[in-house]
Coordinates of C-alpha atoms in Angstrom, one line a residue:
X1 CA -8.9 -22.2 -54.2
X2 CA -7.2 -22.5 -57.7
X3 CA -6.7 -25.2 -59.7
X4 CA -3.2 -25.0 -59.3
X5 CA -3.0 -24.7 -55.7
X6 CA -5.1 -27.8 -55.2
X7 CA -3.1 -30.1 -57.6
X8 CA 0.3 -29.1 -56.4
X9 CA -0.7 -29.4 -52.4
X10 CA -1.7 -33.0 -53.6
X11 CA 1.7 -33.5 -55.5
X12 CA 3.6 -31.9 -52.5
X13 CA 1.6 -34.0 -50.1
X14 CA 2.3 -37.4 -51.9
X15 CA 5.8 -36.7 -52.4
X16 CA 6.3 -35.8 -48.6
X17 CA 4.8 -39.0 -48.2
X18 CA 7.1 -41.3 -50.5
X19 CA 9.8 -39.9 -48.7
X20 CA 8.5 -41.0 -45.7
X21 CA 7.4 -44.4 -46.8
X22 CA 11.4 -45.0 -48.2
X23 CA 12.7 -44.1 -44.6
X24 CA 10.2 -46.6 -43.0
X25 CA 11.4 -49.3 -44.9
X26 CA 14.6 -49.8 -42.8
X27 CA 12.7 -49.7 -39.3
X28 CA 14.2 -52.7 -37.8
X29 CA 17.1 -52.9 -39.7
X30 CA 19.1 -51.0 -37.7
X31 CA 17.4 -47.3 -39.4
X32 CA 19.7 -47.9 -42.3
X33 CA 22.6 -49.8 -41.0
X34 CA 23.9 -53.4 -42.2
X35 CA 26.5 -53.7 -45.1
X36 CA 25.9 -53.1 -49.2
X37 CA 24.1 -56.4 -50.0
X38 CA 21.5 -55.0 -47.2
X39 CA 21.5 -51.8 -49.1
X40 CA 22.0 -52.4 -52.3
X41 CA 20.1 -56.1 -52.8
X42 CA 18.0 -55.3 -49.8
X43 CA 19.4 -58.2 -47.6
X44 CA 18.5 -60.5 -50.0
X45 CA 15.5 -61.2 -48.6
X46 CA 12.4 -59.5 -50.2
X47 CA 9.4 -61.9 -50.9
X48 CA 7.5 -62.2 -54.1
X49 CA 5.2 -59.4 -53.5
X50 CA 7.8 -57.1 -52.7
X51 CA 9.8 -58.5 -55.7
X52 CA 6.9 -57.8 -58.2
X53 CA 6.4 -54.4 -57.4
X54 CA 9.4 -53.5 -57.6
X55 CA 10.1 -54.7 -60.9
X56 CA 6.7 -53.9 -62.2
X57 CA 7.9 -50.8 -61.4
X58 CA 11.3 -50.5 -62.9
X59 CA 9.1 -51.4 -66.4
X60 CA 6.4 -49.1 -65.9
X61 CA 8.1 -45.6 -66.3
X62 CA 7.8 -41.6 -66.8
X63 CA 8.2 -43.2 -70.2
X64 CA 4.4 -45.2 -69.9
X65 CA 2.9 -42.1 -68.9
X66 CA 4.9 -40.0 -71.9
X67 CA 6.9 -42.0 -74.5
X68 CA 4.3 -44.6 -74.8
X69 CA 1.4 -41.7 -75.5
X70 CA 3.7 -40.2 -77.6
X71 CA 4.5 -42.9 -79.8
X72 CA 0.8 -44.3 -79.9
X73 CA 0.1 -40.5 -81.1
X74 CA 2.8 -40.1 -83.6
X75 CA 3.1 -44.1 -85.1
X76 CA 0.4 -46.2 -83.7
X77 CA 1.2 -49.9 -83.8
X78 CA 5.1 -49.8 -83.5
X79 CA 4.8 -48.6 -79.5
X80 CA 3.6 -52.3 -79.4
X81 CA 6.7 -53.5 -78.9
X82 CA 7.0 -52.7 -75.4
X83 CA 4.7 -54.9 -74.7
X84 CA 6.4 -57.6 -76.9
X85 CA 9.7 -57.2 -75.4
X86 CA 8.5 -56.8 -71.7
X87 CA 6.6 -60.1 -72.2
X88 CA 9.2 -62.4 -73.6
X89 CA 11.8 -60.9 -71.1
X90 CA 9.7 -62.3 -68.4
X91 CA 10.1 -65.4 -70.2
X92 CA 13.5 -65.7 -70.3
X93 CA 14.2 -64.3 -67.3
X94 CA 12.4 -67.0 -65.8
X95 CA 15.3 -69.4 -66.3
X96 CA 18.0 -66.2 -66.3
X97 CA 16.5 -64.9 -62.7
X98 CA 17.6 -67.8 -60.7
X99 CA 20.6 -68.5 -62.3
X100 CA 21.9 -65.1 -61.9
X101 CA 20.3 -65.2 -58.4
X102 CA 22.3 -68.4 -57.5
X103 CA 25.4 -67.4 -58.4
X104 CA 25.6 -64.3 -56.7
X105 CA 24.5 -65.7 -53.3
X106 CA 26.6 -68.9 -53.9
X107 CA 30.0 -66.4 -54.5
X108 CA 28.3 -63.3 -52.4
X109 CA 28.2 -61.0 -55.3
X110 CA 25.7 -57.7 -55.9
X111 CA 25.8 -57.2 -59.7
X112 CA 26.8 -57.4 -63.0
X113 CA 30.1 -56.1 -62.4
X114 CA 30.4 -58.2 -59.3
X115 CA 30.0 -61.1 -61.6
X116 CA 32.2 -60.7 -64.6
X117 CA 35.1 -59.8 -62.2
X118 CA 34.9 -63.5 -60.7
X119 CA 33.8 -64.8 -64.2
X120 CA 37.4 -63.5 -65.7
X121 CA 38.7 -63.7 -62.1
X122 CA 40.2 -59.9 -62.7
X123 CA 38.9 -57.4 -60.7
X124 CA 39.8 -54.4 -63.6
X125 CA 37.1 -56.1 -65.6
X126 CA 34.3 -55.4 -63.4
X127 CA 35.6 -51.8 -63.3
X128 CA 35.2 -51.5 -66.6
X129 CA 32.1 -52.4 -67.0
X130 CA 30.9 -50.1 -64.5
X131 CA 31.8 -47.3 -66.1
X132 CA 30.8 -48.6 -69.9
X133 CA 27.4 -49.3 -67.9
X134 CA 27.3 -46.1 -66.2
X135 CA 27.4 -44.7 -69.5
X136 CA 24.7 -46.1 -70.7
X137 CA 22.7 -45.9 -67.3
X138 CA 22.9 -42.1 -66.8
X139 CA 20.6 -41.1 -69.5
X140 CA 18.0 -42.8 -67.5
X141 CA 18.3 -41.0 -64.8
X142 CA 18.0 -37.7 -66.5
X143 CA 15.3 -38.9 -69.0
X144 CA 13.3 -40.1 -65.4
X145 CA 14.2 -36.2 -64.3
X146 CA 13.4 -34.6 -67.4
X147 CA 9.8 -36.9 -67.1
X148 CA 9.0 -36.1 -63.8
X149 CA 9.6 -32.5 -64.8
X150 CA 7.5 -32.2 -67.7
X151 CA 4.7 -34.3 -65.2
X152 CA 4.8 -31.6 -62.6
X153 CA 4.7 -28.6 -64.1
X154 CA 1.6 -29.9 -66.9
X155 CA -0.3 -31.2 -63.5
X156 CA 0.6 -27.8 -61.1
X157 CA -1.0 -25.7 -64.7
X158 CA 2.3 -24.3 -64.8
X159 CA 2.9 -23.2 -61.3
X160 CA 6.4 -25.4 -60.7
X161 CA 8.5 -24.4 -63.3
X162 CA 10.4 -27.0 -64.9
X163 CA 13.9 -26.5 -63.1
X164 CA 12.0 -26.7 -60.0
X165 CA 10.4 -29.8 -60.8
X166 CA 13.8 -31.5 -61.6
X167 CA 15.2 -30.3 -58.8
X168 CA 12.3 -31.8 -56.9
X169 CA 12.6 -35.2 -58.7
X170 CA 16.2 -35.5 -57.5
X171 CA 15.9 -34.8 -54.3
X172 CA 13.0 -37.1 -53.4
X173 CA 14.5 -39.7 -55.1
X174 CA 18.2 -39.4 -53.2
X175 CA 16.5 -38.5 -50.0
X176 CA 15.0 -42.1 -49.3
X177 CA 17.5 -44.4 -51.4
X178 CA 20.2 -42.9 -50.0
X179 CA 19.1 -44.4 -46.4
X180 CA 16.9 -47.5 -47.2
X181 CA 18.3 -48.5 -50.6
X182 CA 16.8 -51.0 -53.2
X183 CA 14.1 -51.6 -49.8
X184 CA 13.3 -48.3 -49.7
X185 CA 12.1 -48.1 -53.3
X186 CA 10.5 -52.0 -53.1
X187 CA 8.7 -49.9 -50.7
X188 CA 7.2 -47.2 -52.3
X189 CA 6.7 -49.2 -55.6
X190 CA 3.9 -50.4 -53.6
X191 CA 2.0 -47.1 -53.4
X192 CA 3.4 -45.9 -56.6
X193 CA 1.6 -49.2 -58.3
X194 CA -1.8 -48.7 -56.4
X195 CA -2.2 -45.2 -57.6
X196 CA -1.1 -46.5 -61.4
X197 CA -3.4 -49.1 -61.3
X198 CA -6.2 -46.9 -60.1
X199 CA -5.5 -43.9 -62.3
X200 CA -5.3 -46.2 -65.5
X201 CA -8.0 -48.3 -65.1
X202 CA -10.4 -44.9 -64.8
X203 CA -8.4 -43.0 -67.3
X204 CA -9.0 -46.3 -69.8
X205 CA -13.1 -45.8 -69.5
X206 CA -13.4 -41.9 -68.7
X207 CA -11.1 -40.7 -71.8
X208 CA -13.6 -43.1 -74.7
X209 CA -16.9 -42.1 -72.4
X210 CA -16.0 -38.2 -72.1
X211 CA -14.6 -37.5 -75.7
X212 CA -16.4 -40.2 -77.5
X213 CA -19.4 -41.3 -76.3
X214 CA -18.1 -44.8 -75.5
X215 CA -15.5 -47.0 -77.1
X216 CA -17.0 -48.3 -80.1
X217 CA -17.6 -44.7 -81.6
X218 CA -13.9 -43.8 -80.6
X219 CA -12.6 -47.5 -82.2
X220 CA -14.9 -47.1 -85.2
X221 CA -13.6 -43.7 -85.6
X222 CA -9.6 -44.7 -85.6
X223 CA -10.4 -47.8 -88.0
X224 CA -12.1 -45.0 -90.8
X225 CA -9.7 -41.8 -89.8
X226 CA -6.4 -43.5 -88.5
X227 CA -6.3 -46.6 -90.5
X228 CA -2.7 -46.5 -90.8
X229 CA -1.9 -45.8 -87.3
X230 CA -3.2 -49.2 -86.6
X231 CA -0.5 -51.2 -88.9
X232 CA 3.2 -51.2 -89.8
X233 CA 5.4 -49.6 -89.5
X234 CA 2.7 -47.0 -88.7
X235 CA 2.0 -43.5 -89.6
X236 CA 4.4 -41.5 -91.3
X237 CA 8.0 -42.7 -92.5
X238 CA 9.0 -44.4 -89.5
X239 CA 11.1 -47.2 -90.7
X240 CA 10.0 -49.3 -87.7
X241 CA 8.1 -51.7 -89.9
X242 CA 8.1 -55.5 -89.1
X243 CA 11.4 -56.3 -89.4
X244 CA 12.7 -53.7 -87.1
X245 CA 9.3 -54.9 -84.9
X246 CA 10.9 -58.4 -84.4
X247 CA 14.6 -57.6 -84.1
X248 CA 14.0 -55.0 -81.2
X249 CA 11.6 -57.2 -79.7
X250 CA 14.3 -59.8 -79.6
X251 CA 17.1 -57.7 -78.7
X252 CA 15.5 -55.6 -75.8
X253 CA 13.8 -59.0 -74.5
X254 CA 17.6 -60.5 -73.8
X255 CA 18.8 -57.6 -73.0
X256 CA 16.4 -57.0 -70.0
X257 CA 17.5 -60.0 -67.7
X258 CA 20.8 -58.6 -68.0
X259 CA 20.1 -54.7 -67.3
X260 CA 21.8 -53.8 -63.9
X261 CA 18.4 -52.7 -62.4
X262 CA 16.8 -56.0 -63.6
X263 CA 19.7 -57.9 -62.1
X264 CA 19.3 -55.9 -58.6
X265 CA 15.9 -57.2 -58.6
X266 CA 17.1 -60.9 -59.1
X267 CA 19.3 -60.6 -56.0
X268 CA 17.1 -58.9 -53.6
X269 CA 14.8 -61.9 -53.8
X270 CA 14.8 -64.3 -51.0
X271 CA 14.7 -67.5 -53.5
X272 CA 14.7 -68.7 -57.1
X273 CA 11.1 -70.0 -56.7
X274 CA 10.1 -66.5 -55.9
X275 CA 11.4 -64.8 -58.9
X276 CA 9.9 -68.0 -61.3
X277 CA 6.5 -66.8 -59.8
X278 CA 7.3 -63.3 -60.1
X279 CA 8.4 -64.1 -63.7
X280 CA 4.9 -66.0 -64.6
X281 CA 2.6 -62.9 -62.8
X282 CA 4.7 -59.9 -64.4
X283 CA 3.3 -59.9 -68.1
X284 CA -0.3 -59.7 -66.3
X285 CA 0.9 -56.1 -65.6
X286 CA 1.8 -55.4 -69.1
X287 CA -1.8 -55.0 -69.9
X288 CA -1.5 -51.6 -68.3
X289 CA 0.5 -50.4 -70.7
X290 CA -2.1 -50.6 -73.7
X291 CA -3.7 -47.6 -72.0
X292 CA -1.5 -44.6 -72.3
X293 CA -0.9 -45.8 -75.8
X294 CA -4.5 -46.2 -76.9
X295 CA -5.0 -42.7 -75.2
X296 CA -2.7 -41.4 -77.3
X297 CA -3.9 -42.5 -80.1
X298 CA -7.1 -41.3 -78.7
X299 CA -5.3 -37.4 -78.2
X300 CA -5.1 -37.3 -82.1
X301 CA -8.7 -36.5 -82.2
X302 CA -8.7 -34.2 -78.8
X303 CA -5.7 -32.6 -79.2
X304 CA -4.3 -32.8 -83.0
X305 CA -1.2 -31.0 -84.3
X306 CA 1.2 -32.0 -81.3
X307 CA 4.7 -32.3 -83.1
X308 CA 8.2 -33.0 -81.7
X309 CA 8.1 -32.8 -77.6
X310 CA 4.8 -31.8 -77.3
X311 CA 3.2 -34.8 -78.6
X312 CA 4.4 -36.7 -75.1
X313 CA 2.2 -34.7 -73.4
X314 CA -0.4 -36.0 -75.6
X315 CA -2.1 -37.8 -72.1
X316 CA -1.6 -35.0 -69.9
X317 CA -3.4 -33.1 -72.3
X318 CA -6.5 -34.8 -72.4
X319 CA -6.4 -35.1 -68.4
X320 CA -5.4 -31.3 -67.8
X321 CA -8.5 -30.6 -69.8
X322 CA -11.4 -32.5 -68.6
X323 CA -10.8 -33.4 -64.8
X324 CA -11.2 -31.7 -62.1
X325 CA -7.6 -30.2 -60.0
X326 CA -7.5 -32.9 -57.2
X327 CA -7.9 -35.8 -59.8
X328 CA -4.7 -34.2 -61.8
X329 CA -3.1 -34.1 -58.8
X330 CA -3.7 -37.5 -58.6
X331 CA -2.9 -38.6 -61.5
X332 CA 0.2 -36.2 -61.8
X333 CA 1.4 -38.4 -58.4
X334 CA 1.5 -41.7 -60.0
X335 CA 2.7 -40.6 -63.4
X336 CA 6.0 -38.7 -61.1
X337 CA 6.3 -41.7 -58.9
X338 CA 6.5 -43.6 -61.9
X339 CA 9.3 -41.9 -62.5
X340 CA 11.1 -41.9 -59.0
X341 CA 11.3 -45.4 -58.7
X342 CA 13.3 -46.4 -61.4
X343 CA 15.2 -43.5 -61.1
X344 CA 15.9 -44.6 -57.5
X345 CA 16.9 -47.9 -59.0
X346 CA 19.0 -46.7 -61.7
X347 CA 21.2 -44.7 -59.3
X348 CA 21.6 -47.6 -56.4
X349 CA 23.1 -50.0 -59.1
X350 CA 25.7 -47.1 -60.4
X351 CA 26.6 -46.6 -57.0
X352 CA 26.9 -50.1 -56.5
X353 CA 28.6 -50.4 -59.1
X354 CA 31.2 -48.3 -58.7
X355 CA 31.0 -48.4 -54.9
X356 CA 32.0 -52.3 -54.7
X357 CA 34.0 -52.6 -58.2
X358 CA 35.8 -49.1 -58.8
X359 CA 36.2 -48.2 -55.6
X360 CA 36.5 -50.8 -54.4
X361 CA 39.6 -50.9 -55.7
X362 CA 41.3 -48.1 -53.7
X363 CA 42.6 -48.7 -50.6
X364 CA 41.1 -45.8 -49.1
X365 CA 37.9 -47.4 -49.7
X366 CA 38.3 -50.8 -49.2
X367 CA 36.2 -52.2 -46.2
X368 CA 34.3 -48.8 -46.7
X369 CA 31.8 -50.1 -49.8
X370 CA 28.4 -49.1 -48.7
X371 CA 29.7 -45.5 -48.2
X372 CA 31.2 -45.2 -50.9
X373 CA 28.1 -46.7 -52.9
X374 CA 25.9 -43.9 -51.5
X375 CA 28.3 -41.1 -52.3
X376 CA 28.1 -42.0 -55.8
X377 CA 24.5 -41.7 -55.6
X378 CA 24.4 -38.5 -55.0
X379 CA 27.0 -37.5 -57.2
X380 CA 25.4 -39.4 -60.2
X381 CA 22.4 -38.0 -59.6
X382 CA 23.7 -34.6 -59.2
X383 CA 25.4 -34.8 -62.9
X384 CA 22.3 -35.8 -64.4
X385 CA 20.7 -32.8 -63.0
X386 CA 23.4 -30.4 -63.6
X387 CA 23.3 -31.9 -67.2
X388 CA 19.7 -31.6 -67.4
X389 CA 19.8 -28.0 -66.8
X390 CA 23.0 -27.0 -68.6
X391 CA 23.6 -29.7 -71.6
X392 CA 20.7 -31.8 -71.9
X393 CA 20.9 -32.6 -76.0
X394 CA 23.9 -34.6 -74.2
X395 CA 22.3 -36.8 -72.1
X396 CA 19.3 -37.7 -74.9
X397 CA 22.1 -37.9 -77.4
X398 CA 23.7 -41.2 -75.2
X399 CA 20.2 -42.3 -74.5
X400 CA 20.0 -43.3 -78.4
X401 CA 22.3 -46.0 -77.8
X402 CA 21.5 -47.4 -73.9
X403 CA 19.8 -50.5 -74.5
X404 CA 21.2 -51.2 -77.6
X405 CA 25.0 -50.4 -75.9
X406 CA 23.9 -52.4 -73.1
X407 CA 23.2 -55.6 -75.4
X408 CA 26.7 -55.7 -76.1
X409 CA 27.5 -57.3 -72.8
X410 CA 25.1 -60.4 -73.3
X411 CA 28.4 -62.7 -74.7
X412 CA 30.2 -61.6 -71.8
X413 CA 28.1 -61.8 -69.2
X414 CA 25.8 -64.5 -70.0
X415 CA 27.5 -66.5 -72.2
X416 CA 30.4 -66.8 -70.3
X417 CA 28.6 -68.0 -67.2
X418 CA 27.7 -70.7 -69.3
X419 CA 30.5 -71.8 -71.9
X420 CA 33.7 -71.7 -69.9
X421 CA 35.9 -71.6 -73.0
X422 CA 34.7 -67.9 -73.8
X423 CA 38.2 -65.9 -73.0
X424 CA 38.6 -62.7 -71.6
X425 CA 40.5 -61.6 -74.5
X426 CA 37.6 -63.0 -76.7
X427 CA 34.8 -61.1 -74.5
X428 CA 36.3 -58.1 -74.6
X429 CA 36.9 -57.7 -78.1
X430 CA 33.6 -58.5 -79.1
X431 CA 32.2 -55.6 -76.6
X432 CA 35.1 -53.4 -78.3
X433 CA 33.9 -54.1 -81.9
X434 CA 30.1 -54.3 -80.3
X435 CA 30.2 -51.1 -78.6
X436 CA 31.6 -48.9 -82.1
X437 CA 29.2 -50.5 -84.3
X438 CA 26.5 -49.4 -82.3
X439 CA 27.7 -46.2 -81.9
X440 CA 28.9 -45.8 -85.7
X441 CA 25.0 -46.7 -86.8
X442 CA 23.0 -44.8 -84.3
X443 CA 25.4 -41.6 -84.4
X444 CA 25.2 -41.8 -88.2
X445 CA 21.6 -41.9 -88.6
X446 CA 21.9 -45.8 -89.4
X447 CA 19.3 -46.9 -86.6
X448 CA 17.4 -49.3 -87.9
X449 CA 19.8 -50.1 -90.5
X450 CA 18.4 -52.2 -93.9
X451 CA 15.1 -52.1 -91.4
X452 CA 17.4 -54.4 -88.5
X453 CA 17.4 -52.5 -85.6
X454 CA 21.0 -51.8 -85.3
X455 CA 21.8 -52.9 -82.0
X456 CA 21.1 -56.6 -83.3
X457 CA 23.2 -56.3 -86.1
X458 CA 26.3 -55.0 -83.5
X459 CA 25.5 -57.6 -81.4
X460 CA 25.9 -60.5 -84.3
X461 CA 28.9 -59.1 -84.6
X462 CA 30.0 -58.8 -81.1
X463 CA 29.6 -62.5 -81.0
X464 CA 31.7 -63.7 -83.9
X465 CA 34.3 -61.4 -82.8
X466 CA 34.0 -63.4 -79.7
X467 CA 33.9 -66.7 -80.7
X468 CA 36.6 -66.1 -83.1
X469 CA 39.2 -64.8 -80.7
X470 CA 38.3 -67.1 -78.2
X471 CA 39.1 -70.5 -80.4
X472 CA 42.0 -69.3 -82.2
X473 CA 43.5 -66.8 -79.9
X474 CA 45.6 -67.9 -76.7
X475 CA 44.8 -70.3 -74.1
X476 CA 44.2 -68.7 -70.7
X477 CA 45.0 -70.9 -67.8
X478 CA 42.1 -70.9 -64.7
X479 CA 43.0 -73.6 -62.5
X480 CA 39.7 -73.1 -60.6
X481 CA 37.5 -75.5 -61.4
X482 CA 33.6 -75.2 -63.4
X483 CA 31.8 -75.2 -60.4
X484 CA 33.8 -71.7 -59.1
X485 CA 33.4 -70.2 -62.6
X486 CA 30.1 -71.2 -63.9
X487 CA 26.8 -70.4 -63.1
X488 CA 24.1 -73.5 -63.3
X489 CA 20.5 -72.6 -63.7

């Protein structure tokens, strides 16, 4: 039996599995009845464990198994800052978590949108932030697609073509989340996190043993050949020196706690306790994510001359190479899972999204949220495969500017569950001049600008555009009182 055939009957066999798994998740709950926060925040009620997984798994992407090689094999130390941002997220969203948690069970809300619409108290304002953050969401999908792609047809040695891999992707993804929701995918984050743990933990003492002899050869080897990999801003002209180092760092970890998928995490838990234990256990999984990006750096010597695309294969290269078809297969599982479960995630909060706050809004709808939820599902998942196939310099020309567009709605958002004299004319002009700054920068070529990364300096500005029109522009009246508007941690 070929190589090939034995990988890709592992693959096929896993992935009829996750689909299975997803579907089980709602036995008992009426096979995938109940209303959207069942769906969409699965009933509120997932414990710690589940909780973990599932945002373990949100973190630990197609872009672990890829972008993280890559960048270890084309900078070195600035793919560090993952791990920097990932870990003080954690810690802020250990006081963010249950505040966001309590105020959407206290007003029975299911995200971000959900909560700026009672915030302002106008329901137009959570529709437009579900398209500004649909925007900035659907490159994730298709990046997750375009991932999972590149994992299945390196692993199958070619035999899946890429279209058919994406195609694959898509429809394992909608064919359990559509039914079982964010459950479905707390669900399979549980096997998708066994087989990463497992794979990562070999690959981190095979890889050194098989090409090196051991790691203090392969170490001693980087220090006296790859010196410069190992500080910043790392190999090449990068630009993402120190400075850049510590203002995405600080960015990204704010901007986490407020990301929809993070947020549809928060509300799924069944308490605020939970998700402060969940918040003090999750940078213990961070420590996978030194592997993939000491194995790339590791590739450099395996696999050297990788440039543009190819160098995210820089892993899958070394594992094609040296194991044996049923391990690949293996290892090709938990790299596409890895890619599933966000992706899964990243579609339930646009249909949310736009099922509960856009349309929501039209009559026709109304009373009808859950379905309508799920038909946007599939239709933004569909467009980020039709995208991926016909236009997909599109797609990875938005992703430039996802998290760094997505910062822009942390005065909104956050600080306006806390200071109740931010305006709604004040927030929205400071996303406005937010939002073009951003784009102006990144879209120029001006990313990181004067070393800063530039979503920082848009958000600096985002705020005193805020502040500003909120003390000197009008007074809005809100007879409701502090406790209806604000959230308390």
């Amino acid at each position: 039996m070929s190589s090939a055939v034995v990988a890709t009957s592992i693959f096929g066999a896993f992935m009829v599995g996750t689909v299975g798994l997803g579907l089980l998740a709602m036995r008992g709950r009426g096979g995938g009845g109940g209303g959207l926060a069942e769906w969409s925040v699965g009933g509120r009620s997932l414990g710690a464990v589940f909780i973990w997984v599932l945002m373990a798994g949100e973190g630990y992407t197609s872009f672990s198994y890829l972008g993280a090689a890559g960048w270890g094999y084309n900078y070195g130390a600035p793919v560090l800052y993952v791990v920097a941002y990932m870990s003080c997220g954690y810690a802020v969203g250990y006081v963010v978590g249950p505040m966001l948690w309590a105020y959407a069970r206290k007003h029975e809300l299911v995200g971000i949108t959900d909560m700026v619409a009672h915030r302002y108290g106008r329901k137009w304002v959570g529709a437009l932030v579900a398209v500004l953050a649909s925007v900035f969401l659907l490159p994730y999908i298709q990046l997750q697609i375009t991932g999972m792609g590149v994992v299945v047809s390196t692993i199958s040695y070619g035999a899946i073509s890429l279209n058919w891999a994406y195609f694959i992707g898509f429809a394992v993804t909608v064919g359990f989340v559509v039914v079982s929701g964010l459950r479905g995918s707390a669900w399979v984050s549980v096997l998708k996190d066994a087989l990463v743990i497992l794979t990562l933990a070999f690959l981190a003492v095979y890889v050194p043993l098989h090409y090196f002899g051991g790691y203090e050869p392969f170490l001693e080897r980087v220090v006296a050949e790859k010196a410069e990999w190992l500080t910043f801003p790392g190999h090449g002209e990068s630009g993402f020196g120190q400075w850049w180092f510590i203002t995405t760092s600080f960015l990204n970890s704010l901007t986490v706690v407020i990301f929809p998928t993070t947020v549809a995490g928060y509300l799924g838990a069944r308490s605020a306790d939970g998700l402060r234990r969940n918040a003090m256990w999750l940078p213990a999984y961070n420590v996978l994510l030194f592997v993939p990006m000491l194995l790339g750096i590791a590739a450099l010597f395996v696999v050297p001359g990788l440039t543009g695309a190819d160098s995210n294969l820089a892993l899958f290269k070394l594992v094609v190479d040296s194991l044996p078809a049923w391990l690949v297969g293996v290892v090709g599982v938990a790299a596409a899972l890895s890619s599933i479960v966000p992706m899964a995630v990243f579609m339930l909060v646009i249909g949310t999204m736009w099922g509960r706050s856009v349309l929501g809004l039209v009559p026709r709808w109304q009373g009808r949220e859950k379905a309508a939820s799920q038909v946007v599902v599939v239709v933004a998942g569909a467009l980020a495969l039709v995208l991926t196939y016909t236009a997909p310099n599109t797609l990875v020309r938005l992703s430039l500017i996802s998290y760094e567009g997505m910062a822009q709605l942390l005065p909104m958002l956050l600080l306006g569950l806390l200071w109740r004299k931010l305006t709604l004319a004040g927030a929205l002009s400071g996303l406005v001049v937010g939002v073009g700054v951003v784009c102006a920068l990144v879209f120029t070529g001006n990313d990181p600008v004067w070393g800063t990364n530039a979503g920082i300096v848009a958000l600096a500005l985002n705020l005193l555009v805020a502040l500003g029109v909120s003390y000197g522009g009008p007074r809005e009246r809100d007879e409701r009182p502090d406790s209806e508007v604000l959230a308390r941690g």
